[in-house]
Coordinates of C-alpha atoms and ligand atoms in Angstrom, one line a residue:
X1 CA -6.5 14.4 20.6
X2 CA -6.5 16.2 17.7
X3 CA -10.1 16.8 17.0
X4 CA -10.3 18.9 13.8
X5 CA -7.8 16.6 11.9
X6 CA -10.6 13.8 12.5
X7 CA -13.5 15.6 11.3
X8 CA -11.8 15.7 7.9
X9 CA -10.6 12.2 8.5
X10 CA -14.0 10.5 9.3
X11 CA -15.7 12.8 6.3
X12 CA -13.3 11.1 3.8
X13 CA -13.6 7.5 5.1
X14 CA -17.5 8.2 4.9
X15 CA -17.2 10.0 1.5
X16 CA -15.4 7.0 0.5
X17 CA -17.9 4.4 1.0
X18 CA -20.5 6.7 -0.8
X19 CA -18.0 7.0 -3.8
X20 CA -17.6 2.9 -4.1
X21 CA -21.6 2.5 -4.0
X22 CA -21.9 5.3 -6.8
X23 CA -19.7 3.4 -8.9
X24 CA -22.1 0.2 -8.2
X25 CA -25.1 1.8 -9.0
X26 CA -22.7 3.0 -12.4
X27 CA -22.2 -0.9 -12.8
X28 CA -25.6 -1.5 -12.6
X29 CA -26.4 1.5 -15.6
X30 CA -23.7 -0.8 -17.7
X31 CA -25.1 -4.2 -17.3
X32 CA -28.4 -2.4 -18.1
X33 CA -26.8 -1.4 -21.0
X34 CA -25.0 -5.0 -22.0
X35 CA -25.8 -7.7 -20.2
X36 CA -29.2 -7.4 -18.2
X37 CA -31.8 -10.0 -19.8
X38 CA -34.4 -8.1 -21.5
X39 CA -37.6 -9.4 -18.9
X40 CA -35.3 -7.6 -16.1
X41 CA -36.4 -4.5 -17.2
X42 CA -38.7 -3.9 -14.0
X43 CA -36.8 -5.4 -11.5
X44 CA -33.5 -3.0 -11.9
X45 CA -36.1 0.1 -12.2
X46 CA -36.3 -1.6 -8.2
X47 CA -32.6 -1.7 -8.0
X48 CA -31.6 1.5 -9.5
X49 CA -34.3 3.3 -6.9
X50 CA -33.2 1.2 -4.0
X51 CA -29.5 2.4 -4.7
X52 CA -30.4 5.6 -5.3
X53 CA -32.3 5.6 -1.9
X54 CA -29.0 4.2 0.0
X55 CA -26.9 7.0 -2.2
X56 CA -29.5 9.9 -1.2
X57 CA -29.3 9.2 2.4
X58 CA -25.9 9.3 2.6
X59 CA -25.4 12.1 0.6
X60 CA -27.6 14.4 3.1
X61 CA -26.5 12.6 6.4
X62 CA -26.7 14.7 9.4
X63 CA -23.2 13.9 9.9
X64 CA -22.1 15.7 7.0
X65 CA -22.9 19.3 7.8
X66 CA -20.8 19.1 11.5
X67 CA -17.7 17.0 9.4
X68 CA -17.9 19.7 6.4
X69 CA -17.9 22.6 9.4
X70 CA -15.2 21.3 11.3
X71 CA -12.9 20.4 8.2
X72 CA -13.5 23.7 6.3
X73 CA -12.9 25.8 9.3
X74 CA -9.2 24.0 10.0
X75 CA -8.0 23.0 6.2
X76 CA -4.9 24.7 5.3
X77 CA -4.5 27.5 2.6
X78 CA -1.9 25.8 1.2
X79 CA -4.0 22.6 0.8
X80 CA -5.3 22.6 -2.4
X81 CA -6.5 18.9 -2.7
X82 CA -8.1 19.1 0.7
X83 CA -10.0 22.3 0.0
X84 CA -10.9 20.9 -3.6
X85 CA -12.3 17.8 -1.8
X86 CA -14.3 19.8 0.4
X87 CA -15.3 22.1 -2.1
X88 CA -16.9 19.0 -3.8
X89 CA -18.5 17.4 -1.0
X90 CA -20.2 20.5 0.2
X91 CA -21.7 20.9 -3.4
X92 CA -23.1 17.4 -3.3
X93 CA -24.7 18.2 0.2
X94 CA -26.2 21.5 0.0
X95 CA -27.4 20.1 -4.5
X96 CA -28.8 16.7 -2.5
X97 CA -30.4 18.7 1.0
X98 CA -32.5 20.2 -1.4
X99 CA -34.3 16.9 -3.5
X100 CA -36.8 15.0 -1.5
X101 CA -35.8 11.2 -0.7
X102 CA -38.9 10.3 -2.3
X103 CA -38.2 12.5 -5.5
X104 CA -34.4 11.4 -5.7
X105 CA -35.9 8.0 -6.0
X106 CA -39.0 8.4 -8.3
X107 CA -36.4 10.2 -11.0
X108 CA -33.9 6.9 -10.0
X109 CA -36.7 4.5 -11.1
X110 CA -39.0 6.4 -13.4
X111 CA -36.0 6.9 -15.7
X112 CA -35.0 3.7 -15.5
X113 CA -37.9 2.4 -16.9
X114 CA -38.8 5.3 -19.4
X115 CA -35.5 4.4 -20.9
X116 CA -36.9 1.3 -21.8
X117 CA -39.9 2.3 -23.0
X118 CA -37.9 4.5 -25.7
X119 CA -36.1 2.2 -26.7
X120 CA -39.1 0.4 -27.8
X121 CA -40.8 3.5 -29.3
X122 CA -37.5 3.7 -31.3
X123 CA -37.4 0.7 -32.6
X124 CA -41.3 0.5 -33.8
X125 CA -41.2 4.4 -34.5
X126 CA -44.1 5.1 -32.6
X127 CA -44.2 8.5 -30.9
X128 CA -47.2 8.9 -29.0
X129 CA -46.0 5.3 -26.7
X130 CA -42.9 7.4 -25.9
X131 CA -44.7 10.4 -24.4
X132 CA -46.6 9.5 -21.0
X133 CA -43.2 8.1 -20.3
X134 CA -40.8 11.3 -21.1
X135 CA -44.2 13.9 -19.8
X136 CA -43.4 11.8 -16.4
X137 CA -39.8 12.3 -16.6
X138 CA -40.3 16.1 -17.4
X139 CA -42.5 16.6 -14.4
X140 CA -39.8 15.0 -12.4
X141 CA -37.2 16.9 -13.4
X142 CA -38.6 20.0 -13.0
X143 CA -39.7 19.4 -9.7
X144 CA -36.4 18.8 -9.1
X145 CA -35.0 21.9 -10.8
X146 CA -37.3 23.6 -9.0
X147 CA -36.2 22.5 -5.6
X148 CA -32.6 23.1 -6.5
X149 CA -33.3 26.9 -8.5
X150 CA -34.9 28.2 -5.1
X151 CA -36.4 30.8 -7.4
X152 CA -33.9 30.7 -10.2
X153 CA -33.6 29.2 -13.8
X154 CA -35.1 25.8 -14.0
X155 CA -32.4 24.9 -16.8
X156 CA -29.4 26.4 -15.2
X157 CA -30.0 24.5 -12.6
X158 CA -30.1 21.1 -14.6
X159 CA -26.9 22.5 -16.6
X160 CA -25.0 23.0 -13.1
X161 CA -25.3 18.8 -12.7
X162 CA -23.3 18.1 -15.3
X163 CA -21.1 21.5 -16.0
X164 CA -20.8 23.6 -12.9
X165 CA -20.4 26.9 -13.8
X166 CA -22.0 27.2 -16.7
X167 CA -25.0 28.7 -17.9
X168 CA -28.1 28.6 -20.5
X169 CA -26.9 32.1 -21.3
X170 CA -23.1 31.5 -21.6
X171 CA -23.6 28.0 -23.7
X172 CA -26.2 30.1 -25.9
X173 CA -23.8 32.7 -26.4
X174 CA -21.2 30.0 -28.0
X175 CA -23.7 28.6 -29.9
X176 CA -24.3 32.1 -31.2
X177 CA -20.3 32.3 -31.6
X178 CA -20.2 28.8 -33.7
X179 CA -23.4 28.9 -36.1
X180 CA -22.7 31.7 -38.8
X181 CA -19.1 29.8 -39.3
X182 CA -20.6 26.0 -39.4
X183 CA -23.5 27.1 -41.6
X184 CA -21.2 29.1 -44.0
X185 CA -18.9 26.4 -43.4
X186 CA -21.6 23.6 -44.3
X187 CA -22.3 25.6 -47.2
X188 CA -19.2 25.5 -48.6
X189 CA -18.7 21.9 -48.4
X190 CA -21.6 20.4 -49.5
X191 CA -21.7 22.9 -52.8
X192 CA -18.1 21.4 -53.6
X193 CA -17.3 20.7 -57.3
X194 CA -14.9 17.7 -55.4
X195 CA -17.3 15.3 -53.3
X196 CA -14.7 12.5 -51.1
X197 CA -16.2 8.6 -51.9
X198 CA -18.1 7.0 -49.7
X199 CA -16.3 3.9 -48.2
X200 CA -17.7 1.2 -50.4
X201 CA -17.2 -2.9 -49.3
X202 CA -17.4 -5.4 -47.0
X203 CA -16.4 -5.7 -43.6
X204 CA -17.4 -8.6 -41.1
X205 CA -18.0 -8.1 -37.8
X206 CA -14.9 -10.0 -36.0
X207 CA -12.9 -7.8 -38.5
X208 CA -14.3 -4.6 -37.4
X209 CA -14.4 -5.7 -33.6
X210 CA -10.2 -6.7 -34.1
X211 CA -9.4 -3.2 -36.0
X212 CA -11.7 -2.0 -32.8
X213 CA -9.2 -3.9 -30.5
X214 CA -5.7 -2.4 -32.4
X215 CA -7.4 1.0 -32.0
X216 CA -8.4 1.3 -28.6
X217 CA -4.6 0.0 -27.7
X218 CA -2.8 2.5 -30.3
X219 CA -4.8 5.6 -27.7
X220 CA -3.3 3.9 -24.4
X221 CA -6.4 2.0 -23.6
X222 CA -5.4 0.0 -20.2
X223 CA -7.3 -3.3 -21.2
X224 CA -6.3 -4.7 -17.1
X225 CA -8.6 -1.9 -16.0
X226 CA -11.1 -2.1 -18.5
X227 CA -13.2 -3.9 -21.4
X228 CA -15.3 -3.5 -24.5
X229 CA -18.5 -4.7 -25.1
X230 CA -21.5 -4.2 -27.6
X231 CA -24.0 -1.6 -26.4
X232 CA -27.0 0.1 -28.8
X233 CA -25.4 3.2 -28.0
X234 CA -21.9 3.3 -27.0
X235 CA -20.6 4.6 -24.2
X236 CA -18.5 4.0 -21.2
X237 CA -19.0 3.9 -17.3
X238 CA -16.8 3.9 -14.4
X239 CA -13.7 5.2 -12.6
X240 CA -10.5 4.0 -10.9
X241 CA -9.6 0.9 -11.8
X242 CA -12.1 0.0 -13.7
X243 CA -13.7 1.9 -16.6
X244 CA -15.3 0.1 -19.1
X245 CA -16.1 1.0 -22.8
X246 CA -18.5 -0.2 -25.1
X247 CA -19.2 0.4 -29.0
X248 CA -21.5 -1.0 -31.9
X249 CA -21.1 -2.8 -35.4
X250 CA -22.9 -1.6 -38.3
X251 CA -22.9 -4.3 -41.0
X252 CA -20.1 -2.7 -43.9
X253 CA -19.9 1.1 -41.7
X254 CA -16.9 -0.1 -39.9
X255 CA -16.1 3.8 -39.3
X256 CA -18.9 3.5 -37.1
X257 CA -17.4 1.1 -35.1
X258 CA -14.0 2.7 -35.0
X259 CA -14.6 6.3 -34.2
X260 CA -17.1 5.0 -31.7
X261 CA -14.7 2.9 -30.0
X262 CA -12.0 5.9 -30.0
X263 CA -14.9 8.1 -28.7
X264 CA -15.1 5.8 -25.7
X265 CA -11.6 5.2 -25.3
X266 CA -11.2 9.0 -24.9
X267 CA -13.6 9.1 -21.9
X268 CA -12.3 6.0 -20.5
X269 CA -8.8 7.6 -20.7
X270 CA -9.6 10.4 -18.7
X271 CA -10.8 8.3 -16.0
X272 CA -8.0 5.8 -15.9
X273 CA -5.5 9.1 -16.1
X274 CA -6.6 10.7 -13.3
X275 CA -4.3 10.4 -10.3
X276 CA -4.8 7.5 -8.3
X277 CA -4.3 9.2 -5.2
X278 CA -7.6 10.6 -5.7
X279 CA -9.7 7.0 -6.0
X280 CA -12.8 6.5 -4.5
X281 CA -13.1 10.4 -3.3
X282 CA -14.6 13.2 -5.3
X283 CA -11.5 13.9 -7.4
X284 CA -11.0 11.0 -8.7
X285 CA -13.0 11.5 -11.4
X286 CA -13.4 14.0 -14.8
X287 CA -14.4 17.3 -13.6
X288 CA -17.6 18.0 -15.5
X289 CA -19.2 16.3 -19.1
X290 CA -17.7 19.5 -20.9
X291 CA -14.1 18.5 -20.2
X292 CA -15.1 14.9 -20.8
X293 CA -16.4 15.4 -24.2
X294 CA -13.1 17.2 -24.9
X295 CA -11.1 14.5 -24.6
X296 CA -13.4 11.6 -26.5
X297 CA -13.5 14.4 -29.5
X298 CA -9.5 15.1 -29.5
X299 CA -8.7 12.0 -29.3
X300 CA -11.5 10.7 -32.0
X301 CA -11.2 14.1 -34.3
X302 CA -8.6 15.8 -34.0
X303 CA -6.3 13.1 -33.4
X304 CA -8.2 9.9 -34.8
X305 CA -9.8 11.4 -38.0
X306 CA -6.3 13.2 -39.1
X307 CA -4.5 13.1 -42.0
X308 CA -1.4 11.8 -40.3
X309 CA -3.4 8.9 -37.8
X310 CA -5.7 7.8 -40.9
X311 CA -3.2 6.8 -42.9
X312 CA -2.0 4.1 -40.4
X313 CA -6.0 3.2 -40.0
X314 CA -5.4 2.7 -43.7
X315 CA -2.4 0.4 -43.6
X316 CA -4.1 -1.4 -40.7
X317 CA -7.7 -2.1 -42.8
X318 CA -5.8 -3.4 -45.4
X319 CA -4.3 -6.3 -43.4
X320 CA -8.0 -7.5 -42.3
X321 CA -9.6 -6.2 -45.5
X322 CA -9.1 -6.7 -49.3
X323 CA -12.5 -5.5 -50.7
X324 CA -12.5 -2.1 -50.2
X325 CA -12.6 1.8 -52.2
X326 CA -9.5 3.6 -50.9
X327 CA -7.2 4.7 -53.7
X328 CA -4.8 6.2 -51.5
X329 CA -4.1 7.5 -47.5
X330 CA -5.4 11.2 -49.2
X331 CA -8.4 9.8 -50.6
X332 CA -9.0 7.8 -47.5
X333 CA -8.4 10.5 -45.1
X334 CA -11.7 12.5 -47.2
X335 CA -13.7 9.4 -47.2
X336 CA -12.9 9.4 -43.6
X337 CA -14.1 13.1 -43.4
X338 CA -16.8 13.2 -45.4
X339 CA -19.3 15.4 -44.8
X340 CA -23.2 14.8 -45.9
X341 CA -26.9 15.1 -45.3
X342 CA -27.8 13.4 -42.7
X343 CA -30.2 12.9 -39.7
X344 CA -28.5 11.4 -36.9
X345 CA -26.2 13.4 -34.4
X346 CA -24.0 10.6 -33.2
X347 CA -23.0 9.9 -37.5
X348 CA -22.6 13.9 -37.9
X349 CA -19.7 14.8 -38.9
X350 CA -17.3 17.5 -37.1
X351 CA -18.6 20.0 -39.3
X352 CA -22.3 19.9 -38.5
X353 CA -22.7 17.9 -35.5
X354 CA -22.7 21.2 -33.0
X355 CA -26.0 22.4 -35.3
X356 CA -27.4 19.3 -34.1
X357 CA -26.6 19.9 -30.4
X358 CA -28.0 23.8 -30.9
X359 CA -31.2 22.2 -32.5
X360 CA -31.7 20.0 -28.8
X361 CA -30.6 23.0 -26.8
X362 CA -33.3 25.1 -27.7
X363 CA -36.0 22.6 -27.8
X364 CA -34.7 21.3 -24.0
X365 CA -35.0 24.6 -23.0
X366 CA -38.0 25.1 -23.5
X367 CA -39.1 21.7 -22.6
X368 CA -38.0 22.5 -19.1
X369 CA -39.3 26.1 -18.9
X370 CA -42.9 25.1 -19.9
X371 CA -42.9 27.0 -23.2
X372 CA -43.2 23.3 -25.1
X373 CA -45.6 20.8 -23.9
X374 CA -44.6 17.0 -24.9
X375 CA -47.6 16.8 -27.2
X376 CA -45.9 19.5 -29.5
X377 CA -42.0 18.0 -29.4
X378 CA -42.3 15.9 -32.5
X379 CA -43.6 19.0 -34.5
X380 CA -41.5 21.7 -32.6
X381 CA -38.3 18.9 -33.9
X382 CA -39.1 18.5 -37.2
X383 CA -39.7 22.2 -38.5
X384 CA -36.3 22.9 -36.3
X385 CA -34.9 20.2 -38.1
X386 CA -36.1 20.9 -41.8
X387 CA -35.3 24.8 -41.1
X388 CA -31.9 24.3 -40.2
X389 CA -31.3 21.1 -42.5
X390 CA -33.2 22.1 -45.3
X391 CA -34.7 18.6 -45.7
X392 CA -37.6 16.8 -43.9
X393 CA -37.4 13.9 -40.9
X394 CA -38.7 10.9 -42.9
X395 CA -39.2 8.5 -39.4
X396 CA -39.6 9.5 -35.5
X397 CA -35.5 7.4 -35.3
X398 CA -34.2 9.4 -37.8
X399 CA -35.6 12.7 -35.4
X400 CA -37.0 13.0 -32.2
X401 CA -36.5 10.0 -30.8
X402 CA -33.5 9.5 -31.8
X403 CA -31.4 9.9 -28.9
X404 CA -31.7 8.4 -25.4
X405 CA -30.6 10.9 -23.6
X406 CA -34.3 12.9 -22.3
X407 CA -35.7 9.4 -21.7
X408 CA -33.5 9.0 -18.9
X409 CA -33.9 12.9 -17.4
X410 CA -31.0 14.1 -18.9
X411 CA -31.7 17.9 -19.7
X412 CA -29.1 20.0 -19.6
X413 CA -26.8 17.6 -21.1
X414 CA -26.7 17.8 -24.9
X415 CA -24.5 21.5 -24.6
X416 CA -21.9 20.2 -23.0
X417 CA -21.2 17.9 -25.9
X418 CA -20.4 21.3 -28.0
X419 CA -18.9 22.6 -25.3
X420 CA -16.6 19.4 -25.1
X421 CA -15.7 20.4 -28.8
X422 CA -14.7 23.6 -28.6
X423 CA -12.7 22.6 -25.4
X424 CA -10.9 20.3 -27.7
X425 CA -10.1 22.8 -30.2
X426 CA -8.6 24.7 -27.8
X427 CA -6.4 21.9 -26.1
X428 CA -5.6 21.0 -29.7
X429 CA -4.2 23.9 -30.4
X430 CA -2.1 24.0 -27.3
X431 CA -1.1 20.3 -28.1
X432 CA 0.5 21.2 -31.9
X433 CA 2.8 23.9 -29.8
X434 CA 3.6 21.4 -27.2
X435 CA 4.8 18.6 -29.5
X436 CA 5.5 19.6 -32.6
X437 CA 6.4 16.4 -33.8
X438 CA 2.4 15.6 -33.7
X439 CA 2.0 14.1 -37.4
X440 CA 4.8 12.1 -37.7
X441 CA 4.0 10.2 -34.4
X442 CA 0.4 9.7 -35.5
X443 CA 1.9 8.7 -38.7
X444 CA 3.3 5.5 -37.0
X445 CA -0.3 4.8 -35.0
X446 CA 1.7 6.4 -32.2
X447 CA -0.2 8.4 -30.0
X448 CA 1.8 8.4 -26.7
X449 CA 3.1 11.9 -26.5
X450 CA -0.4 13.4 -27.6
X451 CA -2.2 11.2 -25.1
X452 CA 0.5 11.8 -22.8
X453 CA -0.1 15.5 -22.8
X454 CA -3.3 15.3 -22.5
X455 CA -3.0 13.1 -18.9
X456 CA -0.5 15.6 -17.7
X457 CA -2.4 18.7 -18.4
X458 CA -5.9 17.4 -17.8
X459 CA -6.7 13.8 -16.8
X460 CA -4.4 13.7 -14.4
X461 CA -6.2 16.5 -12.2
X462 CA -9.4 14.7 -11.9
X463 CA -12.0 17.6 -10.1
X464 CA -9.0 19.0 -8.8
X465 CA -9.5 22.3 -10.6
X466 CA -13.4 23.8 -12.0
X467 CA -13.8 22.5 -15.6
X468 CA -12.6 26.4 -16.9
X469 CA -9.7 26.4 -14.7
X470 CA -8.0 22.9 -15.9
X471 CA -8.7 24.0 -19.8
X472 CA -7.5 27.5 -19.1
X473 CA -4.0 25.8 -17.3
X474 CA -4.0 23.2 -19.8
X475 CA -3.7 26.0 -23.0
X476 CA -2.2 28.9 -21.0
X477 CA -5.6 30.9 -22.6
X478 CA -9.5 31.0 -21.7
X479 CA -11.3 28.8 -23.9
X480 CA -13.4 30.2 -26.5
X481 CA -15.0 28.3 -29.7
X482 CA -11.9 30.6 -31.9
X483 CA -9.3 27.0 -32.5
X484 CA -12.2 25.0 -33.1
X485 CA -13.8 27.1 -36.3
X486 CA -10.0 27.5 -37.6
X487 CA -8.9 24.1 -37.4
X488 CA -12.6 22.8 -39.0
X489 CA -12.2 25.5 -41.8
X490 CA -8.7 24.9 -42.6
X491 CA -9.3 21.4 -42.5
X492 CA -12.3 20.5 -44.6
X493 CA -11.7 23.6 -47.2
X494 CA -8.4 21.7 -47.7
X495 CA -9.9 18.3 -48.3
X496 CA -12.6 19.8 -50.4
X497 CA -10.2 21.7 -52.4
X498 CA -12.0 25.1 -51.5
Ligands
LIG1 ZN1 -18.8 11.3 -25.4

């Protein structure tokens, strides 16, 4: 009896089981999200902990450390899966060994029901109802940090949950890389003698929700392994065979709609790309948020908001709608692009959406290391904001409460959406060499050899490789923020005639 091949054996069959009730308590976020009746609220707090409780145990069973032994003392060199799969596993023990049951479960239902609580802050812009609520989550998560720093960087130990690897330091050194270009950039733009229309009409829901549809399919969307619903805040959730997608109408802002849905399509891609070998173990899944974000923003930027790929949008509006502004594609495409004041990070556009990302870096960090107290966020946001806007918050949604994301603990998070961009600029880069055909494909709404590319050189691998390595393979250079400025300067100084 071979007793080594079994320890790996019996890990993977229990790693298994854990990976199927992580994707349940992920269901359970997505109901939350679009279907849970509103009076449920309380109850799935309940449910989320008591998952989380199930999930925690299972993730620091005694079992685990003897398996993990045994297997990494007999896997081959020459196995890279095997070694990747055990390189993950022992990162989920020693990161969950170090969190309390009782704490893993606290931040499980505390979250849950601060997210709530937001959301009705939001909605009645009221502030000071919020803060008991995210001062609780705070305390939690830096408790938590605290336990899983051992002595080091509260943040960078936050940051490591959702991009292992990297670092307060090296995300605030590309911020320092990105800003002087943006802000000149910004500058530029908005001083203009040419100014792109606004898109002026009127588009009814079931039309925007139809274009929605066409869209999701022209990216490769696998609608037998997923669906789209309505959400507040789009977004999509699961793995495997089934990863689901949601977006939002906005009465006459059908772009909102659109971009958000190719957004999501993006992330659900990647999961649906990823080898199927891997399933239900921890490869089968995208490697870190970073590399997520870099493939909702290719396919909704660089691919989605292009000259080539708008022009079809165009032709495919004008079968649904007759009422609308668009002179021509080129006309369209700056509407499309158009860049203006505004408050709200998910509606940025690709030139100033990573100032509002730096903006909720800095304030995070300093949420986390104690140097902001919760009483002094709203203030602390809105000279931020009017310093590096140069125009006031008018209302608490338009500013600090305007994202969900610190309601439900997640700190550490907001970087890797700029970090998902410049990974995008990078693979974008690497995509124009690799098919050079690009534009006339995306002419033609056709996007298969792009997204094609992109699940051969990085979906595909799941966590197979560190979030740096698959980029890195991916482009055949290290990333660094260099494509991203280019393509955004070359871009929007053509389409504002600069
Ligand atoms: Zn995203």
């Amino acid at each position: 009896m071979n007793i080594r091949a079994n320890a790996f054996d019996e890990l993977m069959a229990f790693q298994r089981r854990t990976e199927a009730l992580g994707q349940i308590s992920g269901r359970l976020g997505w109901d939350q999200e679009t279907m849970m009746p509103r009076a449920a609220a309380g109850q799935r707090a309940e449910e989320m902990a008591a998952i989380e409780g199930v999930l925690h145990a299972r993730r620091t069973d005694a079992r685990l450390e003897a398996w993990l032994a045994e297997a990494e003392a007999t896997v081959v060199t020459g196995d890279a899966v095997g070694q990747a799969q055990l390189r993950h596993i022992r990162r989920s023990f020693t990161r969950a060994s170090k969190i309390p049951a009782r704490l893993a479960e606290e931040l499980a239902r505390v979250t849950s029901s601060a997210q709530g609580v937001w959301a009705e802050a939001r909605a009645s812009n009221d502030v000071a109802t919020f803060l008991p609520a995210l001062r609780e989550v705070i305390t939690l998560r830096r408790e938590e940090a605290a336990c899983l720093a051992q002595g080091g960087d509260l943040y960078d130990a936050l940051i490591e949950d959702y991009e292992p690897g990297a670092t307060a330091a090296s995300l605030g050194a590309m911020f320092d890389g990105m800003r002087p270009r943006l802000i000149e950039l910004r500058g530029a733009v908005l001083e203009a003698a040419y100014q792109p229309e606004a898109l002026e009409g009127r588009f009814g829901s079931d039309g925007q929700m139809k274009i929605a549809r066409e869209l999701a399919s022209a990216f490769g969307y696998d609608w037998d392994r997923g669906r789209l619903d309505l959400a507040v805040h789009p977004f999509s959730s699961g793995s495997g065979s089934d990863a689901r997608i949601t977006t939002r109408v906005v009465e006459n802002d059908p772009f909102n709609c659109w971009y958000s849905t190719i957004h999501e399509v993006g992330h659900a891609c990647y999961e649906l790309g990823v080898d199927e070998d891997y399933a239900l173990t921890p490869l089968g899944q995208g490697v870190s948020m970073g590399v997520h974000e870099s493939q909702s923003r290719i396919y909704e930027n660089q691919l989605g908001r292009s000259r080539a790929f708008t022009g079809w949008l165009l032709g495919r509006m004008r079968t649904q709608f007759s009422d609308f502004n668009a002179r021509d594609a080129d006309a369209f495409y700056a509407t499309v692009n158009r860049v203006r004041a505004g408050y709200i990070r998910t509606e940025a556009d690709e030139v100033q959406y990573n100032l509002h990302v730096m903006l909720r870096f800095d304030l995070e960090r300093a949420l986390i290391s104690g140097d902001l107290v919760v009483d002094d966020l709203e203030a602390a946001w809105n000279d931020r904001f009017r310093a590096d806007f140069g125009f006031p918050v008018d209302k608490p949604s338009n500013g600090v409460l305007q994202d969900v994301h610190w309601s439900v603990g997640l700190f550490g998070y907001f970087p890797t959406y700029s970090l998902g961009n410049l990974y995008a600029g990078c693979l974008h880069q690497a995509l124009g060499k690799a098919v050079p055909d690009l534009d006339g494909q995306m002419a033609q709404g056709d996007t298969s050899a792009a997204t094609g590319w992109l699940r051969e050189n990085v979906q595909r691998h799941g966590g197979l490789y560190t979030p740096r390595e698959v980029i890195t393979r991916a482009c055949g250079f290290e990333p660094h923020e260099g494509p991203l400025l280019d393509y955004l300067e070359e871009k929007f100084r053509a389409i504002y005639r600069l």
